[in-house]
Amino acid sequence: MEVVIAPPETLARLAAGAVDALLRARPDAVLGLATGSSPLRVYDELARRHAQEGLSFARAQAFLLDEYVGLPADHPQRYRNVIEAEIAARVDLAPGAVRGPDGLAADLPAACAAYEAAIAAAGGVDLQILGIGTDGHIAFNEPGSSLASRTRIKTLTTQTREDNARFFDDDVDKVPTHCLTQGLATIMSARHLVLLATGRGKAEAVHQLVEGPVSALWPATIMQMHPHATVLVDDAAASRLQLAAYYRQAYAAKPPWQGL
């Protein structure tokens, strides 16, 4: 696992640079897209590179990490709509190139199985963008999630619903109680994981992710077992890291030709 500690704007450029390098080398690459506040600067930078530097997504595919259950198709917080506004509509992704689990399906377990099959049929995710919750969840894999889990229905914790209430007029009662989410094993199948975290509120989760034991109590710790995982954090999110000085030293000594 590589840990990079830098200002948020630098982190966004690094993550966008990894996507840029992938798409220029493999225009038909498969991207994994996350919602939430962590990737917003990344999407802004990717949209800028598309508009100003010719970065094309025309042959790419993308899969979402998760989706709320039961939100109407036109709800602004339905994750398919969020991703459309944040990145898909700002670049040249083809119609139908972005897919997410169907939170309105009549048969939710079947929808989860179909989503797993669609990811596999696409050849798997090449680069997965991730955020992390204050309780250590990635996607909606809440504490206690199986480390071998695949796309499934999950009940959201009170903490997650309270954290997400800011997107629902600060009314936790408007936040759905259930979701469909890629499982931890699904996420771990991606070839490159790029996780971003900023702010002191994420410091304990980042500490556990990077330096704690692998445990279902902190689901993101499964990333320690991934062969190509990159953790991008600002000073505040890195404030609990015991080996922060070493991570800074290792990144400073990295050869300039070597990407994330």
Short mmCIF file of C-alpha atoms in Angstrom, two decimals:
data_model
loop_
_atom_site.label_atom_id
_atom_site.label_comp_id
_atom_site.label_asym_id
_atom_site.label_seq_id
_atom_site.Cartn_x
_atom_site.Cartn_y
_atom_site.Cartn_z
CA MET A 1 0.00 0.00 0.00
CA GLU A 2 1.33 3.42 -0.96
CA VAL A 3 0.38 6.38 1.25
CA VAL A 4 0.71 9.91 -0.12
CA ILE A 5 0.27 12.91 2.19
CA ALA A 6 -0.31 16.19 0.35
CA PRO A 7 -2.72 19.12 0.07
CA PRO A 8 -6.20 18.22 -1.27
CA GLU A 9 -5.58 19.90 -4.63
CA THR A 10 -2.42 17.84 -5.15
CA LEU A 11 -4.22 14.65 -4.18
CA ALA A 12 -6.91 15.36 -6.78
CA ARG A 13 -4.29 15.92 -9.48
CA LEU A 14 -2.55 12.67 -8.57
CA ALA A 15 -5.76 10.64 -8.70
CA ALA A 16 -6.86 12.28 -11.94
CA GLY A 17 -3.39 11.68 -13.33
CA ALA A 18 -3.72 7.96 -12.66
CA VAL A 19 -7.04 7.89 -14.53
CA ASP A 20 -5.54 10.00 -17.33
CA ALA A 21 -2.55 7.66 -17.75
CA LEU A 22 -4.82 4.62 -17.77
CA LEU A 23 -7.20 6.00 -20.41
CA ARG A 24 -4.41 7.17 -22.69
CA ALA A 25 -2.80 3.73 -22.50
CA ARG A 26 -6.10 1.81 -22.63
CA PRO A 27 -8.96 3.93 -24.00
CA ASP A 28 -11.45 1.13 -23.33
CA ALA A 29 -10.55 0.85 -19.64
CA VAL A 30 -13.16 0.15 -16.97
CA LEU A 31 -13.42 2.75 -14.21
CA GLY A 32 -14.99 2.44 -10.77
CA LEU A 33 -16.68 5.66 -9.68
CA ALA A 34 -17.45 6.76 -6.12
CA THR A 35 -19.85 9.40 -4.85
CA GLY A 36 -19.47 11.62 -1.78
CA SER A 37 -17.30 14.65 -1.17
CA SER A 38 -13.88 12.96 -1.45
CA PRO A 39 -13.79 12.48 -5.26
CA LEU A 40 -15.28 15.87 -6.23
CA ARG A 41 -11.93 17.57 -6.87
CA VAL A 42 -10.86 14.53 -8.90
CA TYR A 43 -13.91 14.80 -11.13
CA ASP A 44 -13.33 18.53 -11.56
CA GLU A 45 -9.75 17.83 -12.67
CA LEU A 46 -10.83 15.06 -15.05
CA ALA A 47 -13.44 17.36 -16.60
CA ARG A 48 -10.77 20.03 -17.02
CA ARG A 49 -8.41 17.58 -18.70
CA HIS A 50 -11.20 16.47 -21.02
CA ALA A 51 -12.01 20.06 -22.01
CA GLN A 52 -8.47 21.43 -22.20
CA GLU A 53 -6.12 18.49 -22.81
CA GLY A 54 -8.14 16.13 -24.98
CA LEU A 55 -8.63 13.38 -22.42
CA SER A 56 -11.32 11.11 -23.86
CA PHE A 57 -13.68 8.73 -22.07
CA ALA A 58 -15.51 7.79 -25.27
CA ARG A 59 -14.53 4.11 -25.20
CA ALA A 60 -14.44 3.70 -21.43
CA GLN A 61 -16.99 2.01 -19.19
CA ALA A 62 -17.75 2.81 -15.58
CA PHE A 63 -19.44 1.12 -12.64
CA LEU A 64 -20.78 2.74 -9.49
CA LEU A 65 -19.94 1.44 -6.05
CA ASP A 66 -23.41 1.57 -4.58
CA GLU A 67 -26.95 2.91 -4.72
CA TYR A 68 -29.73 3.71 -2.27
CA VAL A 69 -32.74 1.43 -2.25
CA GLY A 70 -36.07 3.03 -3.05
CA LEU A 71 -35.13 6.54 -4.14
CA PRO A 72 -37.20 7.62 -7.17
CA ALA A 73 -35.40 7.54 -10.51
CA ASP A 74 -35.38 11.36 -10.69
CA HIS A 75 -34.25 11.96 -7.10
CA PRO A 76 -31.18 14.25 -7.06
CA GLN A 77 -29.43 12.04 -4.49
CA ARG A 78 -29.87 8.83 -6.43
CA TYR A 79 -26.24 7.98 -7.07
CA ARG A 80 -26.71 7.43 -10.78
CA ASN A 81 -27.96 11.03 -11.00
CA VAL A 82 -25.17 12.31 -8.76
CA ILE A 83 -22.49 10.73 -10.94
CA GLU A 84 -24.18 12.04 -14.07
CA ALA A 85 -23.93 15.60 -12.74
CA GLU A 86 -20.47 15.29 -11.18
CA ILE A 87 -18.59 13.64 -14.04
CA ALA A 88 -20.51 11.72 -16.73
CA ALA A 89 -22.23 14.77 -18.26
CA ARG A 90 -18.98 16.75 -18.17
CA VAL A 91 -16.96 14.34 -20.31
CA ASP A 92 -17.64 12.19 -23.38
CA LEU A 93 -18.72 8.94 -21.75
CA ALA A 94 -21.01 7.16 -24.18
CA PRO A 95 -24.73 6.70 -23.39
CA GLY A 96 -25.11 3.60 -21.25
CA ALA A 97 -21.41 3.44 -20.42
CA VAL A 98 -22.04 4.17 -16.73
CA ARG A 99 -23.88 1.48 -14.81
CA GLY A 100 -24.96 1.15 -11.21
CA PRO A 101 -26.90 -1.35 -9.11
CA ASP A 102 -30.67 -1.03 -9.50
CA GLY A 103 -32.09 0.23 -6.23
CA LEU A 104 -35.60 0.18 -7.68
CA ALA A 105 -35.55 -3.46 -8.81
CA ALA A 106 -38.49 -5.64 -7.82
CA ASP A 107 -36.04 -8.45 -7.03
CA LEU A 108 -33.08 -6.86 -5.27
CA PRO A 109 -30.99 -10.04 -4.78
CA ALA A 110 -31.33 -10.77 -8.51
CA ALA A 111 -30.31 -7.20 -9.30
CA CYS A 112 -27.20 -7.64 -7.16
CA ALA A 113 -26.28 -10.86 -8.94
CA ALA A 114 -26.84 -9.21 -12.32
CA TYR A 115 -24.58 -6.33 -11.34
CA GLU A 116 -21.78 -8.68 -10.34
CA ALA A 117 -22.18 -10.45 -13.67
CA ALA A 118 -22.04 -7.16 -15.58
CA ILE A 119 -18.75 -6.17 -13.91
CA ALA A 120 -17.29 -9.58 -14.73
CA ALA A 121 -18.52 -9.41 -18.33
CA ALA A 122 -16.77 -6.05 -18.74
CA GLY A 123 -13.50 -7.65 -17.71
CA GLY A 124 -13.43 -6.22 -14.19
CA VAL A 125 -12.60 -2.74 -12.96
CA ASP A 126 -9.17 -1.39 -13.89
CA LEU A 127 -9.10 1.56 -11.48
CA GLN A 128 -11.50 2.04 -8.58
CA ILE A 129 -11.86 5.44 -6.92
CA LEU A 130 -12.83 5.19 -3.25
CA GLY A 131 -13.66 7.34 -0.26
CA ILE A 132 -13.82 6.18 3.34
CA GLY A 133 -16.46 6.73 6.00
CA THR A 134 -15.69 7.94 9.50
CA ASP A 135 -16.41 4.39 10.71
CA GLY A 136 -14.07 2.85 8.14
CA HIS A 137 -16.63 1.77 5.57
CA ILE A 138 -15.82 1.73 1.86
CA ALA A 139 -18.75 1.78 -0.55
CA PHE A 140 -21.57 0.93 1.86
CA ASN A 141 -19.74 -1.97 3.50
CA GLU A 142 -20.54 -1.04 7.07
CA PRO A 143 -18.56 -2.30 10.10
CA GLY A 144 -19.12 -6.03 10.48
CA SER A 145 -19.26 -6.63 6.73
CA SER A 146 -17.85 -9.89 5.47
CA LEU A 147 -14.39 -9.47 3.98
CA ALA A 148 -15.49 -11.95 1.29
CA SER A 149 -18.72 -10.12 0.45
CA ARG A 150 -20.06 -9.48 -3.04
CA THR A 151 -22.72 -7.03 -4.25
CA ARG A 152 -25.66 -7.26 -1.88
CA ILE A 153 -28.30 -5.42 0.17
CA LYS A 154 -27.04 -3.67 3.29
CA THR A 155 -28.69 -1.80 6.16
CA LEU A 156 -27.04 1.56 6.73
CA THR A 157 -25.78 2.36 10.21
CA THR A 158 -27.11 5.32 12.16
CA GLN A 159 -23.66 6.94 11.83
CA THR A 160 -23.68 6.68 8.03
CA ARG A 161 -27.22 8.03 7.79
CA GLU A 162 -26.30 10.95 10.05
CA ASP A 163 -23.16 11.63 8.00
CA ASN A 164 -25.20 11.60 4.77
CA ALA A 165 -28.06 13.71 6.10
CA ARG A 166 -26.24 16.80 4.78
CA PHE A 167 -27.25 15.67 1.30
CA PHE A 168 -30.90 15.36 2.38
CA ASP A 169 -31.61 18.83 3.80
CA ASP A 170 -29.91 17.79 7.08
CA ASP A 171 -32.88 15.52 7.77
CA VAL A 172 -31.71 12.03 8.72
CA ASP A 173 -35.26 10.71 8.30
CA LYS A 174 -34.99 11.39 4.57
CA VAL A 175 -31.88 9.20 4.22
CA PRO A 176 -32.82 5.68 3.07
CA THR A 177 -32.18 2.86 5.51
CA HIS A 178 -31.03 0.35 2.87
CA CYS A 179 -28.67 0.28 -0.08
CA LEU A 180 -27.15 -1.99 -2.67
CA THR A 181 -23.38 -2.03 -2.54
CA GLN A 182 -20.44 -3.74 -4.13
CA GLY A 183 -18.97 -6.10 -1.57
CA LEU A 184 -15.46 -5.95 -0.20
CA ALA A 185 -14.39 -8.89 -2.38
CA THR A 186 -15.89 -7.15 -5.41
CA ILE A 187 -13.89 -3.99 -4.68
CA MET A 188 -10.74 -6.02 -4.06
CA SER A 189 -11.09 -7.53 -7.54
CA ALA A 190 -10.30 -4.14 -9.12
CA ARG A 191 -6.75 -3.94 -10.41
CA HIS A 192 -5.90 -0.58 -8.79
CA LEU A 193 -7.58 0.98 -5.75
CA VAL A 194 -7.22 4.74 -5.24
CA LEU A 195 -8.69 6.00 -1.97
CA LEU A 196 -8.94 9.67 -1.05
CA ALA A 197 -9.58 11.07 2.43
CA THR A 198 -9.37 14.64 3.73
CA GLY A 199 -10.14 16.28 7.03
CA ARG A 200 -9.52 15.43 10.67
CA GLY A 201 -12.84 13.60 10.85
CA LYS A 202 -11.31 10.83 8.73
CA ALA A 203 -8.08 10.56 10.76
CA GLU A 204 -9.01 7.55 12.89
CA ALA A 205 -10.45 5.66 9.91
CA VAL A 206 -7.27 6.36 7.92
CA HIS A 207 -5.11 5.23 10.83
CA GLN A 208 -7.00 1.95 11.04
CA LEU A 209 -6.99 1.52 7.26
CA VAL A 210 -3.22 1.90 6.93
CA GLU A 211 -1.82 0.75 10.26
CA GLY A 212 -4.50 -1.22 12.08
CA PRO A 213 -5.21 -4.95 11.94
CA VAL A 214 -7.30 -6.29 9.08
CA SER A 215 -10.74 -6.54 10.62
CA ALA A 216 -14.40 -6.49 9.69
CA LEU A 217 -14.77 -3.82 12.39
CA TRP A 218 -12.91 -1.44 10.05
CA PRO A 219 -13.88 -2.76 6.59
CA ALA A 220 -11.41 -0.61 4.64
CA THR A 221 -8.51 -2.46 6.28
CA ILE A 222 -9.03 -5.23 3.69
CA MET A 223 -7.15 -2.90 1.33
CA GLN A 224 -3.93 -3.88 3.12
CA MET A 225 -4.23 -7.18 1.25
CA HIS A 226 -4.46 -5.57 -2.20
CA PRO A 227 -1.39 -5.70 -4.48
CA HIS A 228 -1.92 -2.17 -5.84
CA ALA A 229 -3.62 0.17 -3.39
CA THR A 230 -2.94 3.90 -3.16
CA VAL A 231 -4.13 6.00 -0.21
CA LEU A 232 -4.18 9.76 -0.80
CA VAL A 233 -4.65 11.85 2.37
CA ASP A 234 -4.16 15.43 3.47
CA ASP A 235 -2.33 16.47 6.65
CA ALA A 236 -5.49 16.45 8.75
CA ALA A 237 -6.56 12.96 7.67
CA ALA A 238 -2.98 11.76 8.22
CA SER A 239 -2.74 13.21 11.73
CA ARG A 240 -3.14 9.83 13.48
CA LEU A 241 -0.65 7.94 11.32
CA GLN A 242 2.28 6.70 13.39
CA LEU A 243 4.53 6.29 10.35
CA ALA A 244 3.58 9.56 8.62
CA ALA A 245 7.22 10.70 8.42
CA TYR A 246 8.18 7.48 6.66
CA TYR A 247 5.31 7.75 4.17
CA ARG A 248 6.45 11.28 3.31
CA GLN A 249 10.04 10.10 2.93
CA ALA A 250 9.07 7.17 0.72
CA TYR A 251 6.98 9.32 -1.59
CA ALA A 252 9.67 12.02 -1.81
CA ALA A 253 12.19 9.36 -2.87
CA LYS A 254 9.91 7.84 -5.50
CA PRO A 255 11.35 7.92 -9.05
CA PRO A 256 9.66 10.68 -11.09
CA TRP A 257 8.80 8.26 -13.91
CA GLN A 258 6.84 5.98 -11.64
CA GLY A 259 3.13 6.76 -11.39
CA LEU A 260 0.72 5.86 -8.63
#
